[in-house]
Tab-separated table of C-alpha atoms in Angstrom:
chain	number	residue	atom	x	y	z
A	185	GLN	CA	6.182	9.489	-43.734
A	186	ASN	CA	6.795	10.317	-40.102
A	187	PRO	CA	3.907	9.114	-37.911
A	188	TYR	CA	5.143	11.314	-35.059
A	189	ALA	CA	4.975	14.537	-37.079
A	190	PRO	CA	1.598	15.556	-35.608
A	191	CYS	CA	3.210	15.386	-32.152
A	192	ASP	CA	5.696	18.109	-33.124
A	193	ILE	CA	4.718	21.462	-31.639
A	194	GLY	CA	5.753	23.285	-34.816
A	195	PHE	CA	3.361	21.148	-36.852
A	196	GLN	CA	0.565	21.701	-34.337
A	197	LEU	CA	1.073	25.471	-34.268
A	198	SER	CA	1.238	25.690	-38.061
A	199	PHE	CA	-1.869	23.542	-38.464
A	200	CYS	CA	-3.852	25.614	-35.956
A	201	ALA	CA	-2.679	28.906	-37.473
A	202	VAL	CA	-3.829	27.736	-40.913
A	203	LEU	CA	-7.211	26.808	-39.402
A	204	GLY	CA	-7.441	30.313	-37.950
A	205	VAL	CA	-6.631	31.886	-41.320
A	206	GLN	CA	-9.222	29.664	-43.020
A	207	ALA	CA	-11.815	30.701	-40.420
A	208	SER	CA	-10.964	34.328	-41.165
A	209	VAL	CA	-11.422	33.749	-44.904
A	210	ALA	CA	-14.827	32.171	-44.285
A	211	LEU	CA	-15.813	35.035	-41.998
A	212	THR	CA	-14.688	37.610	-44.571
A	213	ARG	CA	-16.761	35.898	-47.269
A	214	TRP	CA	-19.772	35.942	-44.970
A	215	GLU	CA	-19.245	39.643	-44.214
A	216	GLU	CA	-18.967	40.468	-47.912
A	217	ALA	CA	-22.187	38.574	-48.636
A	218	HIS	CA	-24.213	39.985	-45.743
A	219	ILE	CA	-23.041	43.577	-45.350
A	220	PRO	CA	-25.151	45.748	-47.657
A	221	GLY	CA	-23.753	48.260	-50.112
A	222	GLN	CA	-20.804	46.248	-51.412
A	223	ASP	CA	-21.702	46.705	-55.067
A	224	ALA	CA	-22.405	50.432	-54.843
A	225	ASP	CA	-20.079	53.086	-56.230
A	226	GLY	CA	-18.958	56.333	-54.674
A	227	TRP	CA	-16.782	57.373	-51.812
A	228	GLN	CA	-19.011	55.783	-49.148
A	229	ALA	CA	-18.791	52.362	-50.805
A	230	GLN	CA	-15.015	52.744	-51.185
A	231	LEU	CA	-14.745	53.694	-47.524
A	232	ARG	CA	-16.864	50.660	-46.585
A	233	ARG	CA	-14.653	48.366	-48.694
A	234	ALA	CA	-11.519	49.854	-47.127
A	235	GLY	CA	-13.000	49.278	-43.670
A	236	LEU	CA	-13.740	45.660	-44.548
A	237	THR	CA	-10.167	45.231	-45.775
A	238	VAL	CA	-8.795	46.552	-42.481
A	239	LEU	CA	-11.269	44.402	-40.550
A	240	SER	CA	-10.242	41.345	-42.559
A	241	THR	CA	-6.560	41.977	-41.836
A	242	VAL	CA	-7.138	42.408	-38.099
A	243	GLN	CA	-9.450	39.402	-37.828
A	244	THR	CA	-6.981	37.201	-39.715
A	245	ALA	CA	-4.222	38.051	-37.247
A	246	ALA	CA	-6.584	37.659	-34.279
A	247	LEU	CA	-8.066	34.333	-35.384
A	248	ALA	CA	-4.658	32.859	-36.259
A	249	SER	CA	-3.358	33.857	-32.814
A	250	LEU	CA	-6.491	32.580	-31.099
A	251	ALA	CA	-6.327	29.268	-32.968
A	252	THR	CA	-2.790	28.615	-31.707
A	253	LEU	CA	-3.705	29.400	-28.089
A	254	PRO	CA	-4.872	25.853	-27.154
A	255	VAL	CA	-1.612	24.321	-28.397
A	256	LEU	CA	0.492	26.867	-26.519
A	257	VAL	CA	-1.468	26.379	-23.302
A	258	ALA	CA	-1.519	22.569	-23.617
A	259	GLN	CA	2.277	22.555	-24.021
A	260	GLY	CA	2.703	24.783	-20.955
A	261	LEU	CA	4.122	27.665	-22.971
A	262	THR	CA	3.416	31.359	-22.681
A	263	THR	CA	1.314	33.268	-25.134
A	264	SER	CA	1.544	36.853	-26.276
A	265	GLY	CA	-0.896	39.629	-25.533
A	266	VAL	CA	0.592	41.638	-28.391
A	267	GLY	CA	0.694	38.900	-31.029
A	268	VAL	CA	-1.994	40.544	-33.141
A	269	LEU	CA	-0.174	43.894	-33.025
A	270	ALA	CA	3.125	42.203	-33.928
A	271	ASN	CA	1.495	40.425	-36.870
A	272	LEU	CA	-0.109	43.619	-38.128
A	273	LEU	CA	3.181	45.500	-37.911
A	274	THR	CA	5.456	42.884	-39.446
A	275	VAL	CA	3.749	40.237	-41.581
A	276	TRP	CA	3.190	42.595	-44.513
A	277	MET	CA	6.955	43.155	-44.628
A	278	LEU	CA	7.717	39.542	-45.559
A	279	GLN	CA	6.540	39.717	-49.185
A	280	PRO	CA	8.785	42.685	-50.103
A	281	ALA	CA	11.700	40.970	-48.324
A	282	LEU	CA	11.200	37.819	-50.360
A	283	GLY	CA	10.955	39.960	-53.498
A	284	LEU	CA	14.324	41.539	-52.690
A	285	VAL	CA	15.867	38.088	-52.162
A	286	VAL	CA	14.577	36.896	-55.542
A	287	LEU	CA	15.778	40.118	-57.193
A	288	ALA	CA	19.274	39.749	-55.734
A	289	LEU	CA	19.462	36.114	-56.859
A	290	GLN	CA	18.318	36.984	-60.362
A	291	ILE	CA	20.847	39.796	-60.644
A	292	VAL	CA	23.672	37.513	-59.502
A	293	ALA	CA	22.793	35.114	-62.320
A	294	ILE	CA	23.424	37.834	-64.946
A	295	PRO	CA	26.972	37.493	-66.331
A	296	LEU	CA	27.607	41.228	-66.697
A	297	ALA	CA	30.078	43.500	-64.953
A	298	ILE	CA	27.268	45.741	-63.677
A	299	ALA	CA	25.471	42.792	-62.017
A	300	ALA	CA	27.675	42.667	-58.911
A	301	PRO	CA	27.019	46.287	-57.784
A	302	LEU	CA	23.293	45.844	-58.438
A	303	ALA	CA	23.262	42.616	-56.428
A	304	HIS	CA	25.082	44.395	-53.578
A	305	MET	CA	22.528	47.207	-53.703
A	306	ALA	CA	19.620	44.736	-53.558
A	307	SER	CA	21.321	42.927	-50.668
A	308	PHE	CA	21.847	46.228	-48.850
A	309	LEU	CA	18.176	47.166	-49.307
A	310	LEU	CA	17.204	43.737	-47.994
A	311	ALA	CA	19.482	44.190	-44.968
A	312	VAL	CA	17.938	47.592	-44.169
A	313	TRP	CA	14.424	46.178	-44.639
A	314	LEU	CA	15.146	43.238	-42.340
A	315	ARG	CA	16.720	45.565	-39.763
A	316	ILE	CA	13.435	47.531	-39.650
A	317	PHE	CA	11.514	44.232	-39.425
A	318	TYR	CA	13.704	43.073	-36.542
A	319	ALA	CA	13.353	46.427	-34.742
A	320	LEU	CA	9.553	46.227	-34.943
A	321	ALA	CA	9.533	42.621	-33.743
A	322	SER	CA	11.913	43.468	-30.874
A	323	TRP	CA	9.793	46.448	-29.875
A	324	CYS	CA	6.682	44.246	-29.758
A	325	ALA	CA	8.554	41.613	-27.717
A	326	ALA	CA	9.517	44.262	-25.162
A	327	LEU	CA	5.945	45.453	-24.555
A	328	PRO	CA	4.483	44.720	-21.083
A	329	LEU	CA	1.948	42.100	-22.232
A	330	ALA	CA	4.301	40.346	-24.639
A	331	ARG	CA	4.470	37.220	-22.484
A	332	LEU	CA	1.379	35.931	-20.722
A	333	TYR	CA	1.415	32.740	-18.719
A	334	LEU	CA	-2.039	31.199	-18.558
A	335	PRO	CA	-2.828	28.415	-16.079
A	336	ARG	CA	-3.028	25.241	-18.128
A	337	GLU	CA	-6.101	23.399	-16.803
A	338	TYR	CA	-8.236	26.485	-16.222
A	339	THR	CA	-7.487	27.974	-19.647
A	340	LEU	CA	-8.161	24.710	-21.468
A	341	LEU	CA	-11.450	24.335	-19.567
A	342	VAL	CA	-12.508	27.845	-20.569
A	343	LEU	CA	-11.574	27.174	-24.210
A	344	VAL	CA	-13.552	23.901	-24.248
A	345	LEU	CA	-16.580	25.624	-22.714
A	346	LEU	CA	-16.371	28.438	-25.268
A	347	GLY	CA	-16.118	25.862	-28.070
A	348	ILE	CA	-19.199	24.031	-26.773
A	349	LEU	CA	-21.061	27.327	-26.492
A	350	ALA	CA	-20.104	28.206	-30.078
A	351	LEU	CA	-21.368	24.816	-31.279
A	352	VAL	CA	-24.667	25.313	-29.429
A	353	TYR	CA	-25.148	28.750	-31.016
A	354	TYR	CA	-24.192	27.372	-34.416
A	355	ALA	CA	-26.671	24.489	-34.079
A	356	ALA	CA	-29.392	26.932	-33.009
A	357	GLY	CA	-28.773	29.047	-36.118
A	358	ARG	CA	-27.805	32.148	-34.145
A	359	PHE	CA	-24.076	32.036	-34.795
């Protein structure tokens, strides 16, 4: 409904991050199909599957961060050298936080005398959880490489050249 929505930096960053996550999903599917020993049983196969899970998590954070880099550079903003680390440390905490919010809201809806203390307890747990989340995010923001300024024209040129190189390798069947 708003023709200027794609011009909004929040929309652009969200769109690019989703593209990075989708690229990670496609890469994970390819790895699962082409890395031998996925269907085997035993501790070695379980270790291999655990390694692929960790690899998938890291590559999702890395590709989402990398996909947003052109938008950040084009807008003249800084980027983070610790974005992947921050994502790995904090993103998993969002689902339990949302679960605590839903739990507190469901408890409040119960018309019993015991509901209020339970809702307060759920709210307290959520507050502690979010305090830990905030501490981790603040620690990552204080790291030395947390803010990187990249020269706009040079960085965009390098990204375009890397994109062209990736397309050439993909067209040659070596990607």
